[in-house]
Amino acid sequence: QTWEEKGINSCPECREVFPERNLRVNRALANLAEEARTLKLDPKEKESKPHCEKHQRELELFCETDRKLICAICRDSREHREHRFLPINEAVEIYKHKLKSSFDSLTEKKSAVQQTELTQKRKISEVREQASSLQTHIRSAFTKMHQILTEKEQRLLRDLREEEDRIVEPMEKNLREIQENLNSIEEELLKLQKQMEQTEELIFLE
């Protein structure tokens, strides 16, 4: 229709020009567009009260037996012949009262559960505090034990060194004497060896 009016083969949305006028109708889109045109979009119709699906009449009563809204024709039908009915405003009041009762009961239950939650959180906190206190106590106790063991270790090592010195000192003194004696013997041996190596008989005997 746009092409027929303007005589230009261009898209009415993006203005792209097409060299050919060969068009094929999109049947699915055409059907969808037609359905959209038939929709009732009047706001007043949207705000209108719901109607009975069977009789297309305004819903006037609430069937307590079936727990559903019905019209006057439904009330006189065989389906609802022996059922109990209430005016809509009374049914609203009754069920609002029931909902309020359920709401109040659930609110009390929520309060009780919240109290239980607080109690549980408090117990968890107490256990964590006790555990933290015990950890501090354990660390302190083991620190003292380590200090005592370190002092005892140092004392034992000191005693060991002293005992070692007490035993080794005379042994080292004895070793020095042995080494001095050995040096003296070696000097005497060296002297005797030189005498034995003397080849001159007179000098040797002298």
Short mmCIF file of C-alpha atoms in Angstrom, two decimals:
data_model
loop_
_atom_site.label_atom_id
_atom_site.label_comp_id
_atom_site.label_asym_id
_atom_site.label_seq_id
_atom_site.Cartn_x
_atom_site.Cartn_y
_atom_site.Cartn_z
CA GLN A 1 0.00 0.00 0.00
CA THR A 2 2.89 2.36 0.77
CA TRP A 3 4.48 1.61 -2.60
CA GLU A 4 1.23 2.25 -4.41
CA GLU A 5 0.82 5.63 -2.68
CA LYS A 6 4.41 6.89 -3.07
CA GLY A 7 5.49 5.05 -6.19
CA ILE A 8 8.86 4.25 -4.54
CA ASN A 9 9.92 0.68 -3.69
CA SER A 10 11.25 1.50 -0.22
CA CYS A 11 10.68 0.06 3.24
CA PRO A 12 8.36 2.31 5.28
CA GLU A 13 10.45 1.56 8.41
CA CYS A 14 14.16 1.74 7.43
CA ARG A 15 13.72 3.47 4.00
CA GLU A 16 15.80 0.82 2.18
CA VAL A 17 15.05 0.84 -1.56
CA PHE A 18 14.37 -2.45 -3.41
CA PRO A 19 14.95 -2.83 -7.16
CA GLU A 20 12.05 -5.29 -7.65
CA ARG A 21 8.39 -5.28 -6.64
CA ASN A 22 8.05 -9.06 -6.24
CA LEU A 23 6.27 -9.57 -2.91
CA ARG A 24 5.03 -12.72 -1.18
CA VAL A 25 2.41 -12.54 1.55
CA ASN A 26 3.49 -13.94 4.93
CA ARG A 27 0.29 -15.87 5.76
CA ALA A 28 1.22 -16.59 9.40
CA LEU A 29 2.00 -12.93 10.10
CA ALA A 30 -1.13 -11.80 8.23
CA ASN A 31 -3.32 -14.10 10.33
CA LEU A 32 -1.66 -12.89 13.52
CA ALA A 33 -2.20 -9.25 12.52
CA GLU A 34 -5.86 -9.96 11.77
CA GLU A 35 -6.33 -11.56 15.19
CA ALA A 36 -4.68 -8.53 16.80
CA ARG A 37 -7.14 -6.21 15.05
CA THR A 38 -10.08 -8.13 16.49
CA LEU A 39 -8.85 -7.88 20.10
CA LYS A 40 -10.91 -5.66 22.37
CA LEU A 41 -8.52 -3.17 23.92
CA ASP A 42 -11.13 -0.84 25.43
CA PRO A 43 -10.00 -0.03 29.04
CA LYS A 44 -13.64 0.05 30.17
CA GLU A 45 -14.10 -3.53 29.05
CA LYS A 46 -10.97 -4.58 30.96
CA GLU A 47 -12.34 -3.06 34.16
CA SER A 48 -15.72 -4.79 33.82
CA LYS A 49 -16.66 -7.42 36.42
CA PRO A 50 -16.08 -11.12 35.66
CA HIS A 51 -19.07 -12.98 34.25
CA CYS A 52 -20.36 -16.54 34.46
CA GLU A 53 -18.62 -18.65 31.84
CA LYS A 54 -21.78 -20.71 31.17
CA HIS A 55 -24.45 -18.00 31.07
CA GLN A 56 -22.41 -14.82 30.47
CA ARG A 57 -24.22 -13.11 33.36
CA GLU A 58 -22.81 -11.16 36.26
CA LEU A 59 -21.65 -13.27 39.20
CA GLU A 60 -23.98 -12.56 42.12
CA LEU A 61 -23.60 -15.42 44.63
CA PHE A 62 -20.95 -17.58 46.26
CA CYS A 63 -21.63 -21.33 46.40
CA GLU A 64 -20.27 -22.55 49.74
CA THR A 65 -20.57 -26.18 48.69
CA ASP A 66 -18.43 -25.82 45.57
CA ARG A 67 -16.50 -22.77 46.85
CA LYS A 68 -17.01 -20.82 43.63
CA LEU A 69 -18.83 -17.73 42.30
CA ILE A 70 -22.05 -18.32 40.35
CA CYS A 71 -24.83 -16.36 38.70
CA ALA A 72 -28.57 -16.49 39.45
CA ILE A 73 -29.20 -19.01 36.66
CA CYS A 74 -26.53 -21.32 38.09
CA ARG A 75 -28.24 -21.19 41.48
CA ASP A 76 -31.47 -22.57 40.01
CA SER A 77 -29.73 -25.23 37.95
CA ARG A 78 -29.69 -28.95 38.80
CA GLU A 79 -25.95 -28.77 39.52
CA HIS A 80 -26.44 -26.40 42.49
CA ARG A 81 -29.97 -27.41 43.54
CA GLU A 82 -29.15 -28.53 47.09
CA HIS A 83 -26.11 -26.33 47.66
CA ARG A 84 -25.70 -23.51 50.17
CA PHE A 85 -25.24 -19.95 48.91
CA LEU A 86 -24.06 -16.66 50.33
CA PRO A 87 -24.19 -13.10 49.07
CA ILE A 88 -20.78 -12.11 47.79
CA ASN A 89 -20.21 -9.43 50.47
CA GLU A 90 -21.03 -11.92 53.27
CA ALA A 91 -18.76 -14.56 51.73
CA VAL A 92 -15.97 -12.00 51.51
CA GLU A 93 -16.44 -11.08 55.17
CA ILE A 94 -16.46 -14.74 56.29
CA TYR A 95 -13.40 -15.75 54.30
CA LYS A 96 -11.52 -12.59 55.23
CA HIS A 97 -12.17 -13.50 58.87
CA LYS A 98 -10.85 -17.02 58.21
CA LEU A 99 -7.80 -15.61 56.46
CA LYS A 100 -7.20 -13.22 59.35
CA SER A 101 -7.42 -16.12 61.79
CA SER A 102 -4.91 -18.10 59.71
CA PHE A 103 -2.74 -14.99 59.41
CA ASP A 104 -2.77 -14.42 63.18
CA SER A 105 -2.03 -18.08 63.86
CA LEU A 106 0.84 -18.06 61.38
CA THR A 107 2.15 -14.81 62.87
CA GLU A 108 2.22 -16.42 66.32
CA LYS A 109 3.96 -19.47 64.88
CA LYS A 110 6.51 -17.20 63.17
CA SER A 111 7.14 -15.42 66.48
CA ALA A 112 7.69 -18.78 68.23
CA VAL A 113 10.06 -19.97 65.49
CA GLN A 114 11.97 -16.68 65.65
CA GLN A 115 12.33 -17.11 69.40
CA THR A 116 13.62 -20.65 68.86
CA GLU A 117 16.03 -19.26 66.26
CA LEU A 118 17.34 -16.67 68.74
CA THR A 119 17.76 -19.34 71.42
CA GLN A 120 19.68 -21.57 69.02
CA LYS A 121 21.89 -18.68 67.90
CA ARG A 122 22.60 -17.82 71.55
CA LYS A 123 23.57 -21.43 72.31
CA ILE A 124 25.86 -21.54 69.27
CA SER A 125 27.45 -18.27 70.40
CA GLU A 126 27.98 -19.67 73.92
CA VAL A 127 29.61 -22.83 72.56
CA ARG A 128 31.90 -20.77 70.32
CA GLU A 129 32.87 -18.53 73.25
CA GLN A 130 33.62 -21.56 75.44
CA ALA A 131 35.68 -23.15 72.65
CA SER A 132 37.62 -19.90 72.18
CA SER A 133 38.28 -19.67 75.93
CA LEU A 134 39.50 -23.28 76.02
CA GLN A 135 41.78 -22.66 73.02
CA THR A 136 43.35 -19.71 74.85
CA HIS A 137 43.79 -21.81 77.99
CA ILE A 138 45.35 -24.71 76.03
CA ARG A 139 47.76 -22.38 74.22
CA SER A 140 48.76 -20.74 77.51
CA ALA A 141 49.29 -24.12 79.23
CA PHE A 142 51.41 -25.48 76.39
CA THR A 143 53.42 -22.25 76.22
CA LYS A 144 54.30 -22.70 79.91
CA MET A 145 55.12 -26.38 79.31
CA HIS A 146 57.37 -25.44 76.39
CA GLN A 147 59.12 -22.85 78.54
CA ILE A 148 59.67 -25.38 81.35
CA LEU A 149 60.93 -28.02 78.89
CA THR A 150 63.23 -25.49 77.20
CA GLU A 151 64.72 -24.46 80.56
CA LYS A 152 65.16 -28.13 81.52
CA GLU A 153 66.78 -28.86 78.15
CA GLN A 154 69.22 -25.98 78.59
CA ARG A 155 70.04 -27.08 82.12
CA LEU A 156 70.69 -30.69 81.05
CA LEU A 157 72.85 -29.54 78.15
CA ARG A 158 74.83 -27.30 80.50
CA ASP A 159 75.32 -30.18 82.97
CA LEU A 160 76.39 -32.43 80.11
CA ARG A 161 78.98 -29.91 78.90
CA GLU A 162 80.33 -29.52 82.44
CA GLU A 163 80.57 -33.30 82.89
CA GLU A 164 82.23 -33.58 79.51
CA ASP A 165 84.79 -30.91 80.45
CA ARG A 166 85.41 -32.61 83.83
CA ILE A 167 86.20 -35.93 82.16
CA VAL A 168 87.98 -34.71 79.04
CA GLU A 169 90.21 -32.08 80.69
CA PRO A 170 92.53 -34.58 82.55
CA MET A 171 92.49 -36.83 79.49
CA GLU A 172 93.65 -33.95 77.31
CA LYS A 173 96.36 -33.12 79.88
CA ASN A 174 97.50 -36.73 79.77
CA LEU A 175 97.43 -36.61 75.97
CA ARG A 176 99.70 -33.55 75.96
CA GLU A 177 102.16 -35.33 78.25
CA ILE A 178 102.11 -38.37 75.95
CA GLN A 179 102.72 -36.17 72.93
CA GLU A 180 105.63 -34.38 74.70
CA ASN A 181 107.17 -37.76 75.59
CA LEU A 182 106.69 -38.91 72.02
CA ASN A 183 108.43 -35.78 70.70
CA SER A 184 111.34 -36.39 73.08
CA ILE A 185 111.66 -40.00 71.89
CA GLU A 186 111.55 -38.92 68.27
CA GLU A 187 114.29 -36.36 68.88
CA GLU A 188 116.42 -39.04 70.57
CA LEU A 189 115.79 -41.45 67.69
CA LEU A 190 116.77 -38.80 65.18
CA LYS A 191 119.99 -38.15 67.11
CA LEU A 192 120.82 -41.87 67.29
CA GLN A 193 120.08 -42.29 63.62
CA LYS A 194 122.55 -39.55 62.72
CA GLN A 195 125.18 -41.26 64.86
CA MET A 196 124.54 -44.60 63.15
CA GLU A 197 124.92 -42.98 59.76
CA GLN A 198 128.40 -41.66 60.66
CA THR A 199 130.98 -43.38 58.45
CA GLU A 200 134.15 -41.96 60.01
CA GLU A 201 135.26 -44.46 62.68
CA LEU A 202 137.15 -41.99 64.84
CA ILE A 203 134.37 -39.48 64.81
CA PHE A 204 131.84 -42.22 65.49
CA LEU A 205 133.74 -43.48 68.56
CA GLU A 206 134.22 -39.98 69.85
#
